[in-house]
PDB file of C-alpha atoms in Angstrom:
ATOM      1  CA  MET Q   1     -62.969  71.000  34.092  1.00 45.00           C
ATOM      2  CA  LEU Q   2     -60.049  72.630  35.824  1.00 46.00           C
ATOM      3  CA  GLN Q   3     -60.224  74.247  39.345  1.00 44.00           C
ATOM      4  CA  GLU Q   4     -57.366  76.009  40.956  1.00 44.00           C
ATOM      5  CA  GLY Q   5     -58.333  77.636  44.182  1.00 43.00           C
ATOM      6  CA  SER Q   6     -60.972  80.054  43.416  1.00 37.00           C
ATOM      7  CA  ASP Q   7     -60.901  79.975  39.501  1.00 43.00           C
ATOM      8  CA  THR Q   8     -62.560  77.747  37.294  1.00 46.00           C
ATOM      9  CA  PHE Q   9     -61.538  76.859  33.804  1.00 47.00           C
ATOM     10  CA  ARG Q  10     -63.833  74.550  31.306  1.00 52.00           C
ATOM     11  CA  GLY Q  11     -62.997  73.170  28.178  1.00 54.00           C
ATOM     12  CA  GLY Q  12     -64.711  71.468  25.496  1.00 57.00           C
ATOM     13  CA  PHE Q  13     -65.122  68.113  23.579  1.00 63.00           C
ATOM     14  CA  TRP Q  14     -61.831  66.122  24.088  1.00 75.00           C
ATOM     15  CA  ASN Q  15     -60.240  62.615  23.198  1.00 84.00           C
ATOM     16  CA  TYR Q  16     -58.192  62.035  26.352  1.00 88.00           C
ATOM     17  CA  PHE Q  17     -56.222  63.641  29.260  1.00 92.00           C
ATOM     18  CA  SER Q  18     -53.141  62.428  30.544  1.00 91.00           C
ATOM     19  CA  MET Q  19     -50.743  63.483  33.417  1.00 93.00           C
ATOM     20  CA  GLY Q  20     -47.019  61.953  34.437  1.00 89.00           C
ATOM     21  CA  MET Q  21     -44.776  60.472  31.801  1.00 85.00           C
ATOM     22  CA  ASP Q  22     -46.579  60.609  28.853  1.00 84.00           C
ATOM     23  CA  ALA Q  23     -47.044  64.486  29.205  1.00 88.00           C
ATOM     24  CA  GLN Q  24     -43.781  65.312  30.269  1.00 88.00           C
ATOM     25  CA  VAL Q  25     -42.053  64.010  27.311  1.00 85.00           C
ATOM     26  CA  SER Q  26     -44.838  65.509  25.059  1.00 87.00           C
ATOM     27  CA  TYR Q  27     -44.339  68.796  26.845  1.00 90.00           C
ATOM     28  CA  ALA Q  28     -40.289  68.557  26.105  1.00 87.00           C
ATOM     29  CA  PHE Q  29     -40.985  67.370  22.150  1.00 86.00           C
ATOM     30  CA  HIS Q  30     -43.183  70.530  21.816  1.00 87.00           C
ATOM     31  CA  THR Q  31     -40.741  73.074  23.693  1.00 88.00           C
ATOM     32  CA  GLU Q  32     -37.990  71.432  21.362  1.00 85.00           C
ATOM     33  CA  CYS Q  33     -40.401  72.061  18.090  1.00 86.00           C
ATOM     34  CA  LYS Q  34     -40.958  75.805  19.046  1.00 86.00           C
ATOM     35  CA  LEU Q  35     -37.417  76.422  19.736  1.00 87.00           C
ATOM     36  CA  ASN Q  36     -35.865  74.767  16.924  1.00 85.00           C
ATOM     37  CA  PRO Q  37     -39.046  74.558  13.957  1.00 83.00           C
ATOM     38  CA  GLU Q  38     -36.411  73.302  11.213  1.00 84.00           C
ATOM     39  CA  LYS Q  39     -35.216  70.507  12.798  1.00 81.00           C
ATOM     40  CA  PHE Q  40     -38.951  68.868  12.715  1.00 81.00           C
ATOM     41  CA  LYS Q  41     -39.400  68.306   8.755  1.00 80.00           C
ATOM     42  CA  ASN Q  42     -40.127  64.584   8.810  1.00 81.00           C
ATOM     43  CA  GLN Q  43     -41.824  61.633  10.515  1.00 81.00           C
ATOM     44  CA  GLN Q  44     -38.204  59.947  10.911  1.00 79.00           C
ATOM     45  CA  VAL Q  45     -36.727  62.962  12.757  1.00 78.00           C
ATOM     46  CA  ASN Q  46     -39.840  63.616  14.877  1.00 79.00           C
ATOM     47  CA  GLN Q  47     -39.841  59.379  16.054  1.00 77.00           C
ATOM     48  CA  SER Q  48     -35.884  59.790  16.837  1.00 80.00           C
ATOM     49  CA  THR Q  49     -36.145  63.006  18.829  1.00 79.00           C
ATOM     50  CA  TYR Q  50     -39.120  61.718  20.710  1.00 74.00           C
ATOM     51  CA  ALA Q  51     -37.618  58.364  21.406  1.00 75.00           C
ATOM     52  CA  LYS Q  52     -34.566  60.046  22.718  1.00 78.00           C
ATOM     53  CA  LEU Q  53     -36.486  62.470  24.685  1.00 76.00           C
ATOM     54  CA  VAL Q  54     -38.072  59.657  26.576  1.00 73.00           C
ATOM     55  CA  SER Q  55     -34.550  57.697  27.186  1.00 71.00           C
ATOM     56  CA  THR Q  56     -33.039  60.912  28.379  1.00 73.00           C
ATOM     57  CA  GLN Q  57     -35.712  61.425  31.241  1.00 69.00           C
ATOM     58  CA  GLY Q  58     -35.391  57.869  32.538  1.00 66.00           C
ATOM     59  CA  TRP Q  59     -38.561  56.724  31.256  1.00 67.00           C
ATOM     60  CA  PHE Q  60     -36.812  53.123  30.158  1.00 64.00           C
ATOM     61  CA  LEU Q  61     -35.778  52.857  33.817  1.00 63.00           C
ATOM     62  CA  PRO Q  62     -37.853  49.874  35.618  1.00 59.00           C
ATOM     63  CA  SER Q  63     -40.545  51.304  38.332  1.00 58.00           C
ATOM     64  CA  HIS Q  64     -37.801  50.428  41.217  1.00 57.00           C
ATOM     65  CA  LEU Q  65     -35.000  52.276  39.470  1.00 58.00           C
ATOM     66  CA  ASN Q  66     -37.448  55.428  38.109  1.00 58.00           C
ATOM     67  CA  HIS Q  67     -37.233  58.477  40.641  1.00 62.00           C
ATOM     68  CA  ALA Q  68     -39.756  60.728  39.291  1.00 69.00           C
ATOM     69  CA  ALA Q  69     -42.968  60.727  41.514  1.00 79.00           C
ATOM     70  CA  SER Q  70     -45.811  58.167  41.161  1.00 87.00           C
ATOM     71  CA  ILE Q  71     -49.074  59.505  40.222  1.00 91.00           C
ATOM     72  CA  SER Q  72     -50.232  58.192  44.250  1.00 90.00           C
ATOM     73  CA  GLN Q  73     -47.246  60.687  45.351  1.00 89.00           C
ATOM     74  CA  LEU Q  74     -48.583  63.665  43.448  1.00 90.00           C
ATOM     75  CA  CYS Q  75     -52.294  63.870  44.113  1.00 92.00           C
ATOM     76  CA  LYS Q  76     -55.520  61.907  45.550  1.00 94.00           C
ATOM     77  CA  VAL Q  77     -57.887  60.413  42.917  1.00 96.00           C
ATOM     78  CA  LYS Q  78     -61.532  59.944  43.345  1.00 96.00           C
ATOM     79  CA  ILE Q  79     -64.089  58.918  41.081  1.00 95.00           C
ATOM     80  CA  MET Q  80     -67.747  58.952  40.925  1.00 94.00           C
ATOM     81  CA  LYS Q  81     -69.598  56.156  39.347  1.00 87.00           C
ATOM     82  CA  LYS Q  82     -73.491  56.487  38.376  1.00 77.00           C
ATOM     83  CA  ASP Q  83     -75.741  57.175  41.183  1.00 73.00           C
ATOM     84  CA  THR Q  84     -73.021  57.072  43.882  1.00 80.00           C
ATOM     85  CA  GLY Q  85     -70.979  59.525  45.784  1.00 90.00           C
ATOM     86  CA  TRP Q  86     -67.148  60.198  45.298  1.00 94.00           C
ATOM     87  CA  GLN Q  87     -64.703  57.054  46.315  1.00 94.00           C
ATOM     88  CA  ASP Q  88     -61.028  57.137  46.470  1.00 95.00           C
ATOM     89  CA  LEU Q  89     -59.214  55.053  43.581  1.00 96.00           C
ATOM     90  CA  GLU Q  90     -56.154  53.192  44.794  1.00 94.00           C
ATOM     91  CA  ILE Q  91     -53.299  53.909  42.721  1.00 94.00           C
ATOM     92  CA  PRO Q  92     -50.063  51.331  42.255  1.00 93.00           C
ATOM     93  CA  LYS Q  93     -47.113  53.136  43.719  1.00 90.00           C
ATOM     94  CA  SER Q  94     -45.251  51.930  40.132  1.00 88.00           C
ATOM     95  CA  ILE Q  95     -47.932  53.895  38.371  1.00 90.00           C
ATOM     96  CA  ARG Q  96     -46.445  57.461  36.667  1.00 89.00           C
ATOM     97  CA  SER Q  97     -48.282  57.827  34.059  1.00 90.00           C
ATOM     98  CA  ILE Q  98     -52.355  57.604  34.008  1.00 94.00           C
ATOM     99  CA  VAL Q  99     -54.601  58.575  31.143  1.00 93.00           C
ATOM    100  CA  CYS Q 100     -58.119  59.281  31.113  1.00 94.00           C
ATOM    101  CA  LEU Q 101     -60.117  58.103  27.551  1.00 91.00           C
ATOM    102  CA  ASN Q 102     -63.393  59.725  26.150  1.00 87.00           C
ATOM    103  CA  LEU Q 103     -62.882  57.729  23.266  1.00 85.00           C
ATOM    104  CA  PRO Q 104     -60.805  54.312  22.750  1.00 83.00           C
ATOM    105  CA  SER Q 105     -57.952  56.273  20.574  1.00 80.00           C
ATOM    106  CA  PHE Q 106     -54.613  57.473  22.420  1.00 80.00           C
ATOM    107  CA  SER Q 107     -51.390  59.238  20.925  1.00 75.00           C
ATOM    108  CA  GLY Q 108     -51.790  58.240  16.676  1.00 73.00           C
ATOM    109  CA  GLY Q 109     -54.695  55.636  17.601  1.00 76.00           C
ATOM    110  CA  LEU Q 110     -53.393  53.324  20.102  1.00 81.00           C
ATOM    111  CA  ASN Q 111     -55.924  51.715  22.646  1.00 84.00           C
ATOM    112  CA  PRO Q 112     -54.502  51.560  26.022  1.00 87.00           C
ATOM    113  CA  TRP Q 113     -57.636  50.093  27.240  1.00 89.00           C
ATOM    114  CA  GLY Q 114     -58.064  47.328  24.611  1.00 84.00           C
ATOM    115  CA  THR Q 115     -61.264  44.927  25.023  1.00 83.00           C
ATOM    116  CA  PRO Q 116     -61.434  43.154  28.525  1.00 83.00           C
ATOM    117  CA  ASN Q 117     -62.288  39.360  28.470  1.00 78.00           C
ATOM    118  CA  SER Q 118     -64.941  37.767  30.214  1.00 78.00           C
ATOM    119  CA  HIS Q 119     -63.180  37.018  33.545  1.00 76.00           C
ATOM    120  CA  LYS Q 120     -62.093  40.571  33.872  1.00 77.00           C
ATOM    121  CA  ARG Q 121     -65.676  41.884  32.951  1.00 79.00           C
ATOM    122  CA  ARG Q 122     -67.500  39.690  35.626  1.00 79.00           C
ATOM    123  CA  ASN Q 123     -64.872  40.176  38.228  1.00 78.00           C
ATOM    124  CA  ARG Q 124     -64.046  44.056  37.991  1.00 83.00           C
ATOM    125  CA  ASP Q 125     -66.697  45.075  36.153  1.00 82.00           C
ATOM    126  CA  LEU Q 126     -65.135  46.555  33.238  1.00 87.00           C
ATOM    127  CA  THR Q 127     -66.538  46.834  29.652  1.00 87.00           C
ATOM    128  CA  PRO Q 128     -65.371  47.323  26.271  1.00 87.00           C
ATOM    129  CA  PRO Q 129     -64.909  51.235  25.637  1.00 87.00           C
ATOM    130  CA  PHE Q 130     -68.165  52.228  24.048  1.00 85.00           C
ATOM    131  CA  VAL Q 131     -68.523  56.088  23.186  1.00 83.00           C
ATOM    132  CA  ASP Q 132     -72.031  56.637  24.468  1.00 83.00           C
ATOM    133  CA  ASP Q 133     -72.431  54.635  27.983  1.00 86.00           C
ATOM    134  CA  GLY Q 134     -70.971  57.831  29.815  1.00 86.00           C
ATOM    135  CA  LEU Q 135     -68.084  56.396  31.223  1.00 90.00           C
ATOM    136  CA  LEU Q 136     -64.178  57.344  30.976  1.00 92.00           C
ATOM    137  CA  GLU Q 137     -61.775  54.488  31.079  1.00 93.00           C
ATOM    138  CA  ILE Q 138     -58.554  55.208  33.320  1.00 95.00           C
ATOM    139  CA  VAL Q 139     -55.710  53.725  32.279  1.00 94.00           C
ATOM    140  CA  GLY Q 140     -52.011  53.690  34.030  1.00 92.00           C
ATOM    141  CA  PHE Q 141     -48.628  53.335  32.874  1.00 89.00           C
ATOM    142  CA  ARG Q 142     -45.548  52.150  34.620  1.00 87.00           C
ATOM    143  CA  ASN Q 143     -42.674  53.341  32.813  1.00 81.00           C
ATOM    144  CA  ALA Q 144     -41.997  53.703  28.646  1.00 74.00           C
ATOM    145  CA  TRP Q 145     -41.321  49.479  28.456  1.00 73.00           C
ATOM    146  CA  HIS Q 146     -44.794  49.462  30.086  1.00 73.00           C
ATOM    147  CA  GLY Q 147     -46.366  52.120  27.443  1.00 73.00           C
ATOM    148  CA  LEU Q 148     -44.659  50.162  24.318  1.00 71.00           C
ATOM    149  CA  VAL Q 149     -46.885  47.171  24.939  1.00 75.00           C
ATOM    150  CA  LEU Q 150     -49.488  49.038  23.125  1.00 75.00           C
ATOM    151  CA  LEU Q 151     -47.508  47.916  20.206  1.00 71.00           C
ATOM    152  CA  ALA Q 152     -48.009  44.664  20.643  1.00 73.00           C
ATOM    153  CA  PRO Q 153     -51.340  43.248  19.115  1.00 73.00           C
ATOM    154  CA  ASN Q 154     -53.996  43.288  22.050  1.00 77.00           C
ATOM    155  CA  GLY Q 155     -51.832  45.285  24.175  1.00 80.00           C
ATOM    156  CA  HIS Q 156     -52.995  47.467  26.983  1.00 87.00           C
ATOM    157  CA  GLY Q 157     -52.163  49.367  30.057  1.00 87.00           C
ATOM    158  CA  THR Q 158     -53.498  48.949  33.687  1.00 90.00           C
ATOM    159  CA  ARG Q 159     -57.019  48.923  33.987  1.00 92.00           C
ATOM    160  CA  LEU Q 160     -57.738  51.340  37.198  1.00 94.00           C
ATOM    161  CA  ALA Q 161     -61.197  52.076  36.894  1.00 93.00           C
ATOM    162  CA  GLN Q 162     -64.591  53.273  34.707  1.00 93.00           C
ATOM    163  CA  ALA Q 163     -66.449  56.293  35.770  1.00 93.00           C
ATOM    164  CA  HIS Q 164     -68.670  59.025  35.006  1.00 92.00           C
ATOM    165  CA  ARG Q 165     -66.289  61.330  36.882  1.00 93.00           C
ATOM    166  CA  VAL Q 166     -62.520  61.605  38.028  1.00 95.00           C
ATOM    167  CA  LYS Q 167     -61.080  63.914  40.455  1.00 94.00           C
ATOM    168  CA  PHE Q 168     -57.604  64.641  40.881  1.00 95.00           C
ATOM    169  CA  GLU Q 169     -56.616  66.821  44.053  1.00 93.00           C
ATOM    170  CA  PHE Q 170     -53.271  68.106  44.285  1.00 92.00           C
ATOM    171  CA  HIS Q 171     -51.996  69.323  48.053  1.00 85.00           C
ATOM    172  CA  LYS Q 172     -49.136  70.359  48.900  1.00 82.00           C
ATOM    173  CA  GLY Q 173     -46.222  67.279  48.480  1.00 74.00           C
ATOM    174  CA  SER Q 174     -43.400  65.867  46.978  1.00 68.00           C
ATOM    175  CA  ALA Q 175     -43.290  67.876  43.663  1.00 82.00           C
ATOM    176  CA  LYS Q 176     -43.569  71.656  42.443  1.00 86.00           C
ATOM    177  CA  GLU Q 177     -45.297  70.707  39.486  1.00 89.00           C
ATOM    178  CA  THR Q 178     -46.095  68.418  37.390  1.00 91.00           C
ATOM    179  CA  TYR Q 179     -47.018  67.475  33.434  1.00 91.00           C
ATOM    180  CA  MET Q 180     -50.338  67.054  31.697  1.00 94.00           C
ATOM    181  CA  ARG Q 181     -51.838  66.585  28.066  1.00 91.00           C
ATOM    182  CA  VAL Q 182     -55.181  66.856  26.380  1.00 91.00           C
ATOM    183  CA  ASP Q 183     -55.587  65.732  22.920  1.00 87.00           C
ATOM    184  CA  GLY Q 184     -51.693  66.478  22.279  1.00 81.00           C
ATOM    185  CA  GLU Q 185     -51.487  69.982  23.605  1.00 89.00           C
ATOM    186  CA  PRO Q 186     -49.187  69.620  26.857  1.00 91.00           C
ATOM    187  CA  TRP Q 187     -48.498  71.866  29.229  1.00 92.00           C
ATOM    188  CA  LYS Q 188     -46.787  72.528  33.062  1.00 92.00           C
ATOM    189  CA  GLN Q 189     -49.044  72.446  36.098  1.00 90.00           C
ATOM    190  CA  PRO Q 190     -47.584  74.135  39.152  1.00 90.00           C
ATOM    191  CA  LEU Q 191     -48.894  72.641  42.264  1.00 88.00           C
ATOM    192  CA  PRO Q 192     -49.521  73.834  45.555  1.00 86.00           C
ATOM    193  CA  GLU Q 193     -46.455  74.956  47.656  1.00 82.00           C
ATOM    194  CA  ASN Q 194     -48.915  75.984  51.008  1.00 82.00           C
ATOM    195  CA  ASP Q 195     -52.376  75.090  51.723  1.00 79.00           C
ATOM    196  CA  GLU Q 196     -54.066  75.540  48.907  1.00 83.00           C
ATOM    197  CA  THR Q 197     -55.556  72.683  46.722  1.00 85.00           C
ATOM    198  CA  VAL Q 198     -55.213  72.321  42.724  1.00 87.00           C
ATOM    199  CA  VAL Q 199     -58.210  70.431  41.593  1.00 90.00           C
ATOM    200  CA  VAL Q 200     -58.885  68.803  38.308  1.00 90.00           C
ATOM    201  CA  GLU Q 201     -62.035  67.251  37.652  1.00 91.00           C
ATOM    202  CA  ILE Q 202     -63.193  65.650  34.612  1.00 90.00           C
ATOM    203  CA  SER Q 203     -66.883  65.095  33.879  1.00 85.00           C
ATOM    204  CA  HIS Q 204     -69.211  63.435  31.232  1.00 77.00           C
ATOM    205  CA  LEU Q 205     -71.692  66.750  29.694  1.00 75.00           C
ATOM    206  CA  ARG Q 206     -73.232  66.037  26.776  1.00 73.00           C
ATOM    207  CA  GLN Q 207     -72.451  64.295  23.291  1.00 74.00           C
ATOM    208  CA  VAL Q 208     -72.411  65.307  19.920  1.00 73.00           C
ATOM    209  CA  LYS Q 209     -72.535  63.368  16.553  1.00 76.00           C
ATOM    210  CA  MET Q 210     -69.416  62.191  14.632  1.00 74.00           C
ATOM    211  CA  LEU Q 211     -69.219  60.597  11.038  1.00 76.00           C
ATOM    212  CA  ALA Q 212     -67.470  57.245  11.332  1.00 73.00           C
ATOM    213  CA  THR Q 213     -66.713  54.525   9.187  1.00 76.00           C
ATOM    214  CA  HIS Q 214     -67.616  50.866   9.256  1.00 75.00           C
ATOM    215  CA  ASP Q 215     -64.877  49.580  10.387  1.00 75.00           C
ATOM    216  CA  CYS Q 216     -64.504  52.304  13.293  1.00 75.00           C
ATOM    217  CA  ARG Q 217     -62.849  51.078  16.524  1.00 75.00           C
ATOM    218  CA  ALA Q 218     -65.146  53.663  18.466  1.00 78.00           C
ATOM    219  CA  ARG Q 219     -68.537  51.286  19.041  1.00 78.00           C
ATOM    220  CA  SER Q 220     -71.879  51.952  20.468  1.00 79.00           C
ATOM    221  CA  ALA Q 221     -73.118  50.395  23.250  1.00 76.00           C
ATOM    222  CA  LEU Q 222     -76.336  49.772  21.394  1.00 75.00           C
ATOM    223  CA  GLY Q 223     -74.605  48.876  18.064  1.00 72.00           C
ATOM    224  CA  PRO Q 224     -73.744  45.691  16.985  1.00 66.00           C
ATOM    225  CA  PRO Q 225     -70.845  43.959  19.167  1.00 61.00           C
ATOM    226  CA  SER Q 226     -67.376  44.468  18.463  1.00 57.00           C
ATOM    227  CA  PRO Q 227     -65.283  41.341  17.047  1.00 54.00           C
ATOM    228  CA  VAL Q 228     -64.080  39.029  19.505  1.00 49.00           C
ATOM    229  CA  VAL Q 229     -60.267  40.041  20.742  1.00 52.00           C
ATOM    230  CA  LEU Q 230     -58.540  37.771  23.396  1.00 49.00           C
ATOM    231  CA  ASP Q 231     -57.292  39.879  26.042  1.00 56.00           C
ATOM    232  CA  VAL Q 232     -53.543  39.360  27.272  1.00 51.00           C
ATOM    233  CA  ASP Q 233     -52.863  38.879  31.139  1.00 50.00           C
ATOM    234  CA  GLU Q 234     -52.243  42.251  33.175  1.00 48.00           C
ATOM    235  CA  LYS Q 235     -49.688  41.824  35.714  1.00 48.00           C
ATOM    236  CA  ASP Q 236     -48.503  44.843  37.613  1.00 41.00           C
ATOM    237  CA  SER Q 237     -44.453  44.135  37.671  1.00 45.00           C
ATOM    238  CA  ASP Q 238     -41.652  44.572  36.082  1.00 44.00           C
ATOM    239  CA  LYS Q 239     -41.015  41.275  34.672  1.00 49.00           C
ATOM    240  CA  GLU Q 240     -43.930  42.145  32.311  1.00 49.00           C
ATOM    241  CA  ASP Q 241     -41.090  44.671  30.659  1.00 49.00           C
ATOM    242  CA  GLU Q 242     -39.240  42.237  29.780  1.00 50.00           C
ATOM    243  CA  GLU Q 243     -41.914  40.701  27.486  1.00 49.00           C
ATOM    244  CA  VAL Q 244     -42.533  44.228  25.959  1.00 46.00           C
ATOM    245  CA  ARG Q 245     -38.734  44.620  25.001  1.00 46.00           C
ATOM    246  CA  LYS Q 246     -39.155  41.508  22.976  1.00 46.00           C
ATOM    247  CA  LYS Q 247     -42.318  42.199  21.371  1.00 46.00           C
ATOM    248  CA  PHE Q 248     -40.932  45.956  20.666  1.00 45.00           C
ATOM    249  CA  GLY Q 249     -41.447  46.632  16.909  1.00 40.00           C
ATOM    250  CA  ALA Q 250     -44.701  44.536  16.516  1.00 38.00           C
ATOM    251  CA  ALA Q 251     -46.723  47.758  15.370  1.00 43.00           C
ATOM    252  CA  ASP Q 252     -46.177  48.768  11.565  1.00 43.00           C
ATOM    253  CA  THR Q 253     -45.905  52.038  12.185  1.00 48.00           C
ATOM    254  CA  PHE Q 254     -43.111  52.623  14.676  1.00 46.00           C
ATOM    255  CA  LYS Q 255     -39.592  51.424  14.212  1.00 50.00           C
ATOM    256  CA  ILE Q 256     -36.615  52.523  16.309  1.00 50.00           C
ATOM    257  CA  PRO Q 257     -34.981  54.732  14.445  1.00 53.00           C
ATOM    258  CA  GLU Q 258     -31.693  54.035  13.365  1.00 56.00           C
ATOM    259  CA  GLY Q 259     -28.618  55.053  14.983  1.00 56.00           C
ATOM    260  CA  LEU Q 260     -30.294  54.850  18.238  1.00 51.00           C
ATOM    261  CA  ASP Q 261     -29.103  52.130  20.775  1.00 53.00           C
ATOM    262  CA  ILE Q 262     -31.730  52.275  23.505  1.00 46.00           C
ATOM    263  CA  SER Q 263     -30.517  48.996  25.213  1.00 45.00           C
ATOM    264  CA  HIS Q 264     -28.332  50.525  27.905  1.00 45.00           C
ATOM    265  CA  PHE Q 265     -31.383  52.194  29.306  1.00 41.00           C
ATOM    266  CA  SER Q 266     -33.167  48.940  30.313  1.00 35.00           C
TER     267      SER Q 266
END
């Protein structure tokens, strides 16, 4: 549900909502496709163009060098857990992209939430991403290097929270606009220039039955347990990005396009 002033726009079934870095690059990519459709004829060209857009927009820079507005600067984020009221969600200043997941699949089948280990389940009350628990997984990313950790085995983003509802409140601030994306469809969202408020609220409405294979990543809270997967340590620091550079290329389906040197963007 998107609320802007007194107008309300309601959306249907969706897989994920993202705002910030990922949505901005996706918006630029879709704009290029519409302007020059003849240039996007195969996967290699698409990947090359996407990587160049990420680089030219500065998302490979470490968080302390990236001048793009952080999520905490753009808006206030509130969450509602079951049988509780709204509460503020603290977003680290380094987070410049945020993703709300309805299913454990994002951007070509990646899983930003992963499977929290027993320590995180106990101390932070986190659970695996079940599709029928009514919870949305909220994940943050610092920059493109942080996002590339998803290509490594057991990689995941910064787990911020799980909630039944999440709300983004935009007030007059440091930016005139931001970028949002729902299931691959990006748009440019104008932000308030006066005292009005733009509110984006996402809530769980109901469920529909879906067909799934036996080895599907999406699991039910009432079904058999998922295979045990060891979680990787999560540290919100730029030192982790150095490890990501070393792991880059671990995924079989993604490769750095030939002729593209991104080393100078770090």
